[in-house]
Structure formats: structure tokens, C-alpha cells
Tab-separated table of C-alpha atoms in Angstrom:
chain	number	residue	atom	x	y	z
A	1	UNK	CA	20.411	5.283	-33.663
A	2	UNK	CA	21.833	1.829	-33.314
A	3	UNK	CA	19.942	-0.980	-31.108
A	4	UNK	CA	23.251	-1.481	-28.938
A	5	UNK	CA	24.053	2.342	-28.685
A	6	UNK	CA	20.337	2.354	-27.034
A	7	UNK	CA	20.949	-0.305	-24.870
A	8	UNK	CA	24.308	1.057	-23.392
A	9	UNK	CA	22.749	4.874	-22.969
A	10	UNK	CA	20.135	2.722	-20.787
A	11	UNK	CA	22.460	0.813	-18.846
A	12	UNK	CA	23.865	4.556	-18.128
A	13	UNK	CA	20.549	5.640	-17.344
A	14	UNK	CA	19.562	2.899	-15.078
A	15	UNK	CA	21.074	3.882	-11.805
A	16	UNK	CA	19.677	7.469	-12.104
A	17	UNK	CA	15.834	6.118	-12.629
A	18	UNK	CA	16.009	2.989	-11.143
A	19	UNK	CA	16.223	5.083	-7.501
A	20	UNK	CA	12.485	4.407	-6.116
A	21	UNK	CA	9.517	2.417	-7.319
A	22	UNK	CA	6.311	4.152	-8.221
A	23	UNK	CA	2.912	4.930	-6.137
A	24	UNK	CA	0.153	2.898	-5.862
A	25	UNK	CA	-1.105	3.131	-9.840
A	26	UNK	CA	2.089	1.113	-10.359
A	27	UNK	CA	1.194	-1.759	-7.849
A	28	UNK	CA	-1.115	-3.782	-9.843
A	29	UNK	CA	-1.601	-7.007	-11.227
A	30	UNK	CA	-0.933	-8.164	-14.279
A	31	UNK	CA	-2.859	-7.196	-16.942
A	32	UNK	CA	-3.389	-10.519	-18.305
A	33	UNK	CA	-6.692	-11.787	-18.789
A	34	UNK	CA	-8.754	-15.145	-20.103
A	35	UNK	CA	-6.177	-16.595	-22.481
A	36	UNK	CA	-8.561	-18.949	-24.597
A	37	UNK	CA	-8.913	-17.458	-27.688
A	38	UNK	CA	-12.642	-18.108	-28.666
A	39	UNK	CA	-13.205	-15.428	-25.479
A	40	UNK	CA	-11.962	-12.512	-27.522
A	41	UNK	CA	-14.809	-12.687	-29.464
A	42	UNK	CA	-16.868	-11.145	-26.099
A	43	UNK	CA	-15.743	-8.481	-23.369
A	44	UNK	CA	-13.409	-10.052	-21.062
A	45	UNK	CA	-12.260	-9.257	-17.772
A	46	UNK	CA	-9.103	-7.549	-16.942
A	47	UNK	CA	-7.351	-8.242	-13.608
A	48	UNK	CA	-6.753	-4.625	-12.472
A	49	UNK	CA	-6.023	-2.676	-9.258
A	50	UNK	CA	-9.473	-1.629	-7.621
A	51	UNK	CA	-7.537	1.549	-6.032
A	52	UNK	CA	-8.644	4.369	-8.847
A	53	UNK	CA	-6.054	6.726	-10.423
A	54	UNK	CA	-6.206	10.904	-8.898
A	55	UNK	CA	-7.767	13.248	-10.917
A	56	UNK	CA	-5.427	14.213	-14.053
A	57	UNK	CA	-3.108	10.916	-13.313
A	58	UNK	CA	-3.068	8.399	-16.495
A	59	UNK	CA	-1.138	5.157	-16.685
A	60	UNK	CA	-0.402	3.784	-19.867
A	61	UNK	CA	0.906	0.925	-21.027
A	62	UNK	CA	2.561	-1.367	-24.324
A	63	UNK	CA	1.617	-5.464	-24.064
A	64	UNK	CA	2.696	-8.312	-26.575
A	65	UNK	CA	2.174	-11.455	-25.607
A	66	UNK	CA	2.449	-14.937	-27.784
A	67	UNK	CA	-0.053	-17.691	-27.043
A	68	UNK	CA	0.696	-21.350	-28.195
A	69	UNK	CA	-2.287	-23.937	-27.976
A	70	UNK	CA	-2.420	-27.924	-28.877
A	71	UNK	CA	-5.875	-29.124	-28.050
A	72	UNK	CA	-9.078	-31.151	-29.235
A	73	UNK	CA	-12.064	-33.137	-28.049
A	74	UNK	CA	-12.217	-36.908	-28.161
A	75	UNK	CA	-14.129	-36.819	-31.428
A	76	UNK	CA	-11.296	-35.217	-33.285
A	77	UNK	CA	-9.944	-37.315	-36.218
A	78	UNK	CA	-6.879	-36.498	-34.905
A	79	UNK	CA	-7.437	-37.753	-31.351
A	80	UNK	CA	-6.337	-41.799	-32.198
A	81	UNK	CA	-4.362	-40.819	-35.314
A	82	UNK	CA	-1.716	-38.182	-35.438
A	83	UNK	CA	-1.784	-37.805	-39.197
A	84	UNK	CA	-5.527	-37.980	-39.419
A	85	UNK	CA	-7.496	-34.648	-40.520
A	86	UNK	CA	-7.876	-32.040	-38.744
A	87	UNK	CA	-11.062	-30.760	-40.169
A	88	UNK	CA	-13.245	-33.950	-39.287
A	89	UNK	CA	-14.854	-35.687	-36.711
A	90	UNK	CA	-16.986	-38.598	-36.082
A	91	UNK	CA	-20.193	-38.333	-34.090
A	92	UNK	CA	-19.626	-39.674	-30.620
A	93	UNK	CA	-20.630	-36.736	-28.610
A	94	UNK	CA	-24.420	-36.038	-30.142
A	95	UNK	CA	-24.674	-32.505	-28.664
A	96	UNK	CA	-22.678	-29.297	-28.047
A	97	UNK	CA	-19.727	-28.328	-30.101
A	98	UNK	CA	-16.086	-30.309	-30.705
A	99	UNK	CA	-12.955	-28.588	-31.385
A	100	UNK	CA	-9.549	-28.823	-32.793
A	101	UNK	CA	-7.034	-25.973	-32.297
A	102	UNK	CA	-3.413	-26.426	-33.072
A	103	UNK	CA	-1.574	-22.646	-33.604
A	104	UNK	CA	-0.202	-19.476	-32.165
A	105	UNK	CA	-1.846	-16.360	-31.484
A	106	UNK	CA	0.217	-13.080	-31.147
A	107	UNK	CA	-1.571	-10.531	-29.941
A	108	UNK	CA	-0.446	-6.536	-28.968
A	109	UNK	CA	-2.322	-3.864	-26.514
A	110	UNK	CA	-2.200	-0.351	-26.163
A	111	UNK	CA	-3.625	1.161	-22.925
A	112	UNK	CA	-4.693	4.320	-21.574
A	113	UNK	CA	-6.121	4.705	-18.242
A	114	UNK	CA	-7.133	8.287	-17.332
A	115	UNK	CA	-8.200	9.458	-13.841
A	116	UNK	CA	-11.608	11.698	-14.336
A	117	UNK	CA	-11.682	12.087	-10.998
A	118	UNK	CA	-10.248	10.726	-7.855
A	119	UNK	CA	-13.320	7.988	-7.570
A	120	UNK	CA	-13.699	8.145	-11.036
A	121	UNK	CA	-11.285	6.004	-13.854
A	122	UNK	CA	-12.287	5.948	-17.921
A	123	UNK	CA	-9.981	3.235	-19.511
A	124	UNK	CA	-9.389	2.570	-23.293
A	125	UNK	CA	-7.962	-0.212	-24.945
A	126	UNK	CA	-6.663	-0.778	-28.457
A	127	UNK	CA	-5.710	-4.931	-29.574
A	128	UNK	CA	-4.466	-6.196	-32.823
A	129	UNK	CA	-3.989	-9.995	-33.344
A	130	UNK	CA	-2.478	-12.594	-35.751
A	131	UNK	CA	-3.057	-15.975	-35.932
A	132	UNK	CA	0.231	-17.857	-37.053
A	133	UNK	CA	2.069	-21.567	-37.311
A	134	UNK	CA	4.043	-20.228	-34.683
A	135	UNK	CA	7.819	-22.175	-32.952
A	136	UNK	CA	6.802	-22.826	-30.241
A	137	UNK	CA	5.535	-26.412	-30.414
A	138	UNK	CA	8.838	-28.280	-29.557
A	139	UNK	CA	9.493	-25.182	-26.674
A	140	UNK	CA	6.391	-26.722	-25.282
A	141	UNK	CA	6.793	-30.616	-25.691
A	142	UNK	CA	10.200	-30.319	-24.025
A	143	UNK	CA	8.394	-28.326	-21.203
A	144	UNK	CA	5.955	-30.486	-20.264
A	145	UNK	CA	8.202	-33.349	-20.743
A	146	UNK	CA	10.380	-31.463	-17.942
A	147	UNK	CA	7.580	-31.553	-15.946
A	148	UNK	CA	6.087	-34.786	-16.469
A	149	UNK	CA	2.763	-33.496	-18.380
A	150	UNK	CA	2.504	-35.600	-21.188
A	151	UNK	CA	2.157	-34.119	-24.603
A	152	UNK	CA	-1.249	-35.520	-25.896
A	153	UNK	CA	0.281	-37.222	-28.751
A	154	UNK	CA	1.512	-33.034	-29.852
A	155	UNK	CA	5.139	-35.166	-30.492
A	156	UNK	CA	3.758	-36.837	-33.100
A	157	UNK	CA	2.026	-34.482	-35.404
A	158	UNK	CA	3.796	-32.131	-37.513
A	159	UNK	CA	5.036	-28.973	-35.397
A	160	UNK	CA	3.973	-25.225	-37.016
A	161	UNK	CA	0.492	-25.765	-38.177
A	162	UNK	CA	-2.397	-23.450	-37.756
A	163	UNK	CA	-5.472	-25.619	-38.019
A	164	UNK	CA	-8.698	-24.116	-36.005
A	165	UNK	CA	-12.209	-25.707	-36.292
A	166	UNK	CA	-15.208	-25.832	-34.507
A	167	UNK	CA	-17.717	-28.575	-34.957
A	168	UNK	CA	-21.447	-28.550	-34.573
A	169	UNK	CA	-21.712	-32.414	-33.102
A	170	UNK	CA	-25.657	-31.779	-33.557
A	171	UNK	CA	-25.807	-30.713	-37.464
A	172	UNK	CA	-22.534	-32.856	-38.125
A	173	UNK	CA	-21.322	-29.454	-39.887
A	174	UNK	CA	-17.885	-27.071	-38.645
A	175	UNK	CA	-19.146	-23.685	-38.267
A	176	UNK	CA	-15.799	-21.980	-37.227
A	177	UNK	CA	-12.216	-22.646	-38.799
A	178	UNK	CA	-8.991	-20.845	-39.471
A	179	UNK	CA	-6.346	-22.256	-41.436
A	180	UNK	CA	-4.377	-19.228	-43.452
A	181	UNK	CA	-1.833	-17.740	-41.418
A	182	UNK	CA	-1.299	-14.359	-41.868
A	183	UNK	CA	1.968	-12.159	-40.575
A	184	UNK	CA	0.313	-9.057	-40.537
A	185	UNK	CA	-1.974	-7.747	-37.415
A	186	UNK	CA	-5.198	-6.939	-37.797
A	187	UNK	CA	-7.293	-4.432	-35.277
A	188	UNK	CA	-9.074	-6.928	-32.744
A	189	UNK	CA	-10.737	-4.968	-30.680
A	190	UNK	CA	-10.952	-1.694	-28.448
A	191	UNK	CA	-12.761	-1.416	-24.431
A	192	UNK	CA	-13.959	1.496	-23.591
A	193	UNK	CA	-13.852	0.757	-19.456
A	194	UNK	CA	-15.209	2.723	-16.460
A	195	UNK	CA	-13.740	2.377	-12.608
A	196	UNK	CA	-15.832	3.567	-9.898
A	197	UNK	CA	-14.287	3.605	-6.608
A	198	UNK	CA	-16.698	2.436	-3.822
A	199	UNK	CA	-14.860	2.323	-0.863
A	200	UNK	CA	-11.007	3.669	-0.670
A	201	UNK	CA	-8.674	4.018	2.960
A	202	UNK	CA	-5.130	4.318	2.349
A	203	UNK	CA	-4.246	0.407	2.093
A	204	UNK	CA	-7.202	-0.820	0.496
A	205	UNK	CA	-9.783	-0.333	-1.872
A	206	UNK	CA	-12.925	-1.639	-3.419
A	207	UNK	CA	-14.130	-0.345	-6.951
A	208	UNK	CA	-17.151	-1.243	-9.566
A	209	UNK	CA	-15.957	-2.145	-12.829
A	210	UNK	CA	-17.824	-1.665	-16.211
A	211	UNK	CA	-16.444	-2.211	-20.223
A	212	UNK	CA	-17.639	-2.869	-23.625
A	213	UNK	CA	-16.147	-3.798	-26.852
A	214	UNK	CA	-16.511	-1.980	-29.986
A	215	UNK	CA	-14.468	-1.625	-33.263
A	216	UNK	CA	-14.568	-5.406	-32.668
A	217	UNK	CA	-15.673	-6.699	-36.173
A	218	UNK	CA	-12.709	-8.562	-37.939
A	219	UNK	CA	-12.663	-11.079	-34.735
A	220	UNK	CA	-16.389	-11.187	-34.379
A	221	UNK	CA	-17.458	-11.058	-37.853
A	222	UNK	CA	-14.621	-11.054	-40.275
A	223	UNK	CA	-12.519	-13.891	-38.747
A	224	UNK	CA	-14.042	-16.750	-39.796
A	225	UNK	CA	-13.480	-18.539	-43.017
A	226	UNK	CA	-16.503	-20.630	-43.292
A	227	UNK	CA	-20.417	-19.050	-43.926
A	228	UNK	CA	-21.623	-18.341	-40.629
A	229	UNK	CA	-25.513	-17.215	-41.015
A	230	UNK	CA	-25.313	-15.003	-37.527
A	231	UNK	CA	-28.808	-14.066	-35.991
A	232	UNK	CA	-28.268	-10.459	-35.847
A	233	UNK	CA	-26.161	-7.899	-37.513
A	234	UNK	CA	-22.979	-6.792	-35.903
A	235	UNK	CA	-22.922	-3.433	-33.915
A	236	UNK	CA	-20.226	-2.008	-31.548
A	237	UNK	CA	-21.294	-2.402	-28.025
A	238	UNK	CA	-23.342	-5.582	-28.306
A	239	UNK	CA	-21.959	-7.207	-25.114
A	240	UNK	CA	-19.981	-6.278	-22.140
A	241	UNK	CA	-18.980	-6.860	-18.564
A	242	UNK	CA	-19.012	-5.809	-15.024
A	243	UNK	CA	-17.685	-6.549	-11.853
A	244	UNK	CA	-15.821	-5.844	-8.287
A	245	UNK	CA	-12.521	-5.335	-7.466
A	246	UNK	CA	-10.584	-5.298	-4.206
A	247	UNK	CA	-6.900	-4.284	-3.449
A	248	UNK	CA	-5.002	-4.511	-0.337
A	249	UNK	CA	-1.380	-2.952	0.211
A	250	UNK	CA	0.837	-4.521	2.717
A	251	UNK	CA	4.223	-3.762	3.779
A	252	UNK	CA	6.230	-5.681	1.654
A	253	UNK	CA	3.038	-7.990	-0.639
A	254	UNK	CA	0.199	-6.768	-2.246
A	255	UNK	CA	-3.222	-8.541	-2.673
A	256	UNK	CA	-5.717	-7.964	-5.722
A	257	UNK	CA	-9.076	-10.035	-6.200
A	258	UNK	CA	-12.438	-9.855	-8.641
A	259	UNK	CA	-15.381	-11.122	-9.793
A	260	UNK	CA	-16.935	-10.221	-13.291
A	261	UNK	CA	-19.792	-11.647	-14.681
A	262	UNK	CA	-20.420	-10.907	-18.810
A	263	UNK	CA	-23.380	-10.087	-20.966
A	264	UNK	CA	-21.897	-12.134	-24.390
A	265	UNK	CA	-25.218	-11.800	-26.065
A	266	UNK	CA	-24.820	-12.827	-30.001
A	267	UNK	CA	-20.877	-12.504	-29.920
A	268	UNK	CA	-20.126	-16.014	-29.184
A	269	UNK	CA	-21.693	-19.060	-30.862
A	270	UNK	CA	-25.468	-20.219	-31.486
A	271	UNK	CA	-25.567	-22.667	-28.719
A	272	UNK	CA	-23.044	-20.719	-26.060
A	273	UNK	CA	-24.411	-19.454	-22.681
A	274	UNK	CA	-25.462	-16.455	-22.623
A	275	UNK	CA	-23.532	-15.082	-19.482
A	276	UNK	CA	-19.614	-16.020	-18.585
A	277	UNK	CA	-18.437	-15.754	-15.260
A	278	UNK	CA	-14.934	-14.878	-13.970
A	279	UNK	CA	-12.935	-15.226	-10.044
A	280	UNK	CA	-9.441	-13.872	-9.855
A	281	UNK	CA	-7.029	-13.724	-6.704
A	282	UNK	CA	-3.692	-12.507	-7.204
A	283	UNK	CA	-0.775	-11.271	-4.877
A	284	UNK	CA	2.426	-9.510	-5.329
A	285	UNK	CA	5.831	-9.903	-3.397
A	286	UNK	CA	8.703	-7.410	-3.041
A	287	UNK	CA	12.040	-9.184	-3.793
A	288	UNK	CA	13.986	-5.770	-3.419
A	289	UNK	CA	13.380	-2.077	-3.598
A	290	UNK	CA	13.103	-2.239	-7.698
A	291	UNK	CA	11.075	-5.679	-8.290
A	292	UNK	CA	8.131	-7.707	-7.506
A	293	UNK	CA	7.052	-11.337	-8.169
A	294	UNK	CA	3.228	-11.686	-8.879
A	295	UNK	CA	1.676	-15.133	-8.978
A	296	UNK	CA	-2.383	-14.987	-9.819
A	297	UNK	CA	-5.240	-17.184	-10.389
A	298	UNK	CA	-8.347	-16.437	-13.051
A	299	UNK	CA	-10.565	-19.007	-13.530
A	300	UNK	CA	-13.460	-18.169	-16.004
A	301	UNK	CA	-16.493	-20.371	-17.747
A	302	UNK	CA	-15.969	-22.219	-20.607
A	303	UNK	CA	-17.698	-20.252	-24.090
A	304	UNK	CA	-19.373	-23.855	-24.875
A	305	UNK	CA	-22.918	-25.217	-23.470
A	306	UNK	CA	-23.566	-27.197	-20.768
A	307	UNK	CA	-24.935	-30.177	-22.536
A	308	UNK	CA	-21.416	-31.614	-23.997
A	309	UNK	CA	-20.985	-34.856	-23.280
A	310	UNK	CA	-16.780	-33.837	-23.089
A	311	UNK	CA	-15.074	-31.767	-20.922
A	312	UNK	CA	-15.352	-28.930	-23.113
A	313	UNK	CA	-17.808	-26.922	-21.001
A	314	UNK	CA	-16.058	-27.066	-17.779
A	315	UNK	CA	-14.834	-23.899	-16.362
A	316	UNK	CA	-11.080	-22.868	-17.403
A	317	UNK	CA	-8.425	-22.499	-14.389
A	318	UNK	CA	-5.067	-20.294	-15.486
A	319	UNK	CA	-1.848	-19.556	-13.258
A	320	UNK	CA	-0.176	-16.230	-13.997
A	321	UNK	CA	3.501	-15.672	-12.660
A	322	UNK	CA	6.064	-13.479	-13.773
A	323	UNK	CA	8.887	-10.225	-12.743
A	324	UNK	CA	8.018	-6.818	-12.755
A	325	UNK	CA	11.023	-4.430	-12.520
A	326	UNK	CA	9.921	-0.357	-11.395
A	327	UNK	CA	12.646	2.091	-12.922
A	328	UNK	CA	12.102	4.853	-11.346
A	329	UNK	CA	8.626	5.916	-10.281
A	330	UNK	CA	7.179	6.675	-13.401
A	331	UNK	CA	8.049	2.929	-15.262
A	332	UNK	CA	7.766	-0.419	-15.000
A	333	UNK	CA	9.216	-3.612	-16.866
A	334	UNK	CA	6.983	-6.632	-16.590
A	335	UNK	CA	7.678	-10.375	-17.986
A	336	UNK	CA	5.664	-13.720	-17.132
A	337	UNK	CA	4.034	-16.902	-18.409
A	338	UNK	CA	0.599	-17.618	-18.321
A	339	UNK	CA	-0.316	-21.543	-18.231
A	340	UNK	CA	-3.231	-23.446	-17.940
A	341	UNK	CA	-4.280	-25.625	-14.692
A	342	UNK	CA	-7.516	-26.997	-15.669
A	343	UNK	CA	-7.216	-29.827	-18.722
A	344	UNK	CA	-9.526	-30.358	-21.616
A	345	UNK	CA	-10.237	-28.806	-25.020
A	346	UNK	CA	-11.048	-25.031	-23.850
A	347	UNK	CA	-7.850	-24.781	-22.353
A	348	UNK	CA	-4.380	-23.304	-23.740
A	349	UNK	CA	-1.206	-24.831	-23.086
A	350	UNK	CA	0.815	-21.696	-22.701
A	351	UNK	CA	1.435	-17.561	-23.195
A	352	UNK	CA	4.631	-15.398	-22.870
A	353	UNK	CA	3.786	-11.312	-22.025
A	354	UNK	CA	5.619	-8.654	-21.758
A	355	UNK	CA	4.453	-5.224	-21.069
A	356	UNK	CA	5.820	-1.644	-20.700
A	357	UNK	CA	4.328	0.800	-18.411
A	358	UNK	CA	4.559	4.122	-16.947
A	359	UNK	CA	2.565	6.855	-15.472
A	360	UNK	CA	2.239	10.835	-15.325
């Protein structure tokens, strides 16, 4: 059947599902969480309701999003000289790590969210991922030049690359880089999640959160083009993360907050902390019977160690807005932009989503 003959049976359809929104397994945040791209590598929070789904219930739900990112530390080659290389760097900061990341990441979820029992959620997650040249560079520059943001000298390099390094400032050597786009996904991860609900009245909630990566290796192991010597093997399950949630329902607004911390152990880099932290608040406003307007805030530590002399260790601050549309009780339609607040080399510069979900 023809893309246009779908679209007008839906606009036919629309009236007849678009009558009521959903319950409360529908009035969520967004989904979205830490948006730096060396993070995938460990278990990450997800901004989530804390209210659990009844036994039998199971939301589901279909993500893409498309990340564009233009930064690097001082050292970078390419930080005085726009056509300099991307792969080098001069030794002004004598400790930590240095970066240079110029690309887009494309990324797709799958996820099913199962209620055990009515205190009791299991949550699984499927993510593929490609890391391409992208179009979005000049979508950004004229952004930011909208907005008076400055460009970091992104104007004057050539737009499309995919250039990733990471360099050792200690041993003078890059121990991370990515430079062959490829159009096809490849399997990034899956969570395996728990939610335990700790505390539940009919407008609010407070729940214990728990998840671990595994089937994780291409991004952890497999990624990287340069010889990495890595201290221990890979294994499934070698880090994860919990946390709290708390949800409050309102009349007409929602609120959603959390705090996470992770166990990375050997999935980040030598020198990395060992523990990440993350703080989210979010809040959702009804514009009508059939849509919402969500702003949120996650901020989240930095993957690097403390003893940079640069910015790049600093904890990373990202604003979430967007529309979600309910058709019907049993679907949703979301769209939004993620960019980043906080400045400096382990920061983004910006991410579309969209994401299809519904419920039975």
C-alpha cells in the first residue's frame, strides 16, 4: 500500500482514536537520556515515570533520534586552525584525556516494559547505532547564529565529516578514534531494567530503579579502530545503574524527577571515574485534551577524570523539550530536541527524537 493512501486512511482514522488520552503509563517523560556519546559505552539512566505499570499491562515503544556534535579541547590541532588535523594535538594539558569529535550519531530503540506485578516492572531495551558525516552541520551554524551562540570556528571547517579521537595527554598517544562512516546499524546495546514501586497513592509515586547492559560488545569492544589493550575481557553485565524516581500528577501538569548513580567499572576508559552520577527534573503541560509540552533537565558527570586541566571533566547540563500528541488511549506521538546547556568538550550541540508509543 502506497505511503499517501496510509496517510489519508489515518487522517480518517484520527477523529475516531484521537477521542481521549491514555492512563497514567502514558504520562511520562521523555525517554531521552545522557546524549554524549562516549556514555553509551556504560548503563545510562533513563528518565522514566516512577508510577509502575498493573500486572499484565506493557507499554512499548519505537525511538530514532539523530545526534549532531562539533566539539574539542584547547589542545586540538584544530582549535587555532580550521584546516589543521584532526587526529593531533600538542601537549598543553599534561594530564587527563583531549578530544576531538566532529559527526552524527543515529541511533534507534525498541522498548518493552512489562508489568510483573502491580509494584513490580521488568523493562527491556534493544539499540542499534551508526556513526555518519551526517547534514546537519549548516542546520546547526544557522541555529546558533539565530540565537547568538557562536559557532566555535564549526563555519570554517569543512561540513559532513566524521572525525572522533580521544587523546591520552599523559602518554602523548590517541587511544579512541572513529573515522569510517558506515550507513548500516549495528546492535549497540540491550538493558535488561527492573522498577520497584516503593511508595504509590493515586497522584504520586516513588519507585527504585535497577538496569544493566549486555549484548553490548560492538560499542564497548568492537567500536574502536585503534589497539586498545583493555584490562579485562568483555562480559555482558559488567556495569550498571540504580536509582529513585518520583512522579506527581496534577490537574492539568505533571512532574517527574531522579537520581541514578552508575557502577561503569572497565566499560569506560583507563583513567575514567569509576562511578557517574545523574539529577533529572522534568514536567509536563496539557495544551489540550490530545497534547502535552514536556520541558526537562538531566545533568550527568562527565566520563573523563578529575585531573584535566580543561573543562572536559565538568559535569554535562542538557534541556529536553518537545510535543507529545495521545491518539486515543492506547498511543502516543512524541517529537523534541535535546540541546546542551553546559559548554566544553563533553558536551553535544544538538539531537532530534521521535518516538512511537502505545500500551495494552
Amino acid at each position: 500500500m502506497k505511503a499517501k493512501t496510509l496517510f489519508f486512511i489515518f487522517l480518517a482514522l484520527f477523529p475516531l482514536i484521537a477521542q481521549a488520552r491514555g492512563g497514567r503509563e502514558m504520562e511520562r517523560p521523555f525517554l531521552v537520556g545522557p546524549q554524549y556519546p562516549f556514555l553509551f559505552l556504560s548503563t545510562t539512566f533513563e528518565p522514566d515515570t516512577a508510577f509502575t505499570l498493573k500486572r499484565g499491562q506493557v507499554y512499548s515503544s519505537l525511538s530514532f533520534t539523530n545526534l549532531n556534535t562539533y566539539v574539542f579541547s584547547a589542545s586540538s590541532d584544530k582549535a587555532n586552525n580550521p584546516a589543521g588535523d584532526a587526529s593531533k594535538f600538542d601537549q598543553s594539558d599534561p594530564t587527563g584525556y583531549s578530544i576531538y569529535f566532529d559527526g552524527e550519531i543515529d541511533r534507534r530503540y525498541l522498548r518493552v516494559y512489562w508489568g510483573w506485578s502491580d509494584r513490580v516492572e521488568l523493562q527491556l531495551t534493544y539499540r542499534d547505532i551508526r556513526f555518519v558525516p551526517g547534514n546537519l552541520d549548516q542546520s546547526v551554524e544557522n541555529f546558533h547564529k539565530a540565537f547568538g551562540l557562536g559557532n566555535q570556528g564549526r563555519d570554517q571547517t569543512p561540513r559532513n565529516q566524521l572525525d572522533i579521537y580521544i587523546h591520552d595527554n599523559e602518554t602523548g598517544q590517541n587511544i579512541f578514534a572513529i573515522t569510517q562512516p558506515n550507513d548500516k546499524f549495528h546492535q549497540e546495546s540491550m538493558t535488561l531494567g527492573l522498577k520497584l514501586n516503593l511508595r504509590e497513592t493515586a497522584s504520586e509515586a516513588i519507585s527504585f530503579v535497577f538496569s544493566s547492559n549486555f549484548e553490548d560488545r560492538y560499542i564497548e569492544r568492537e567500536l574502536n579502530e585503534l589497539s586498545l589493550a583493555y584490562e579485562k575481557p568483555y562480559k555482558k553485565f559488567n556495569d550498571y545503574n540504580y536509582g529513585l524516581l518520583y512522579s506527581s500528577l496534577f490537574a492539568d501538569w505533571t512532574l517527574h524527577a531522579g537520581f541514578s548513580m552508575a557502577k561503569v567499572g572497565q566499560s569506560l576508559f583507563p583513567k575514567s571515574p569509576s562511578e557517574l552520577y545523574y539529577f533529572f527534573l522534568g514536567a509536563g503541560w496539557q495544551l489540550g485534551p490530545e497534547s502535552d509540552v514536556l520541558l526537562q533537565v538531566l545533568e550527568y558527570s562527565s566520563p573523563f577524570p578529575k585531573d584535566n586541566v580543561s573543562t572536559i571533566a565538568a559535569d554535562v547540563r542538557e534541556v529536553t523539550t518537545g510535543i507529545r500528541w495521545h491518539m486515543g488511549k492506547a498511543f502516543a506521538v512524541e517529537l523534541g530536541l535535546t540541546e546542551n546547556q553546559s559548554q566544553g568538550p563533553q558536551n553535544i550541540d544538538i539531537l532530534f527524537f521521535s518516538n512511537l508509543a502505545f500500551s495494552f
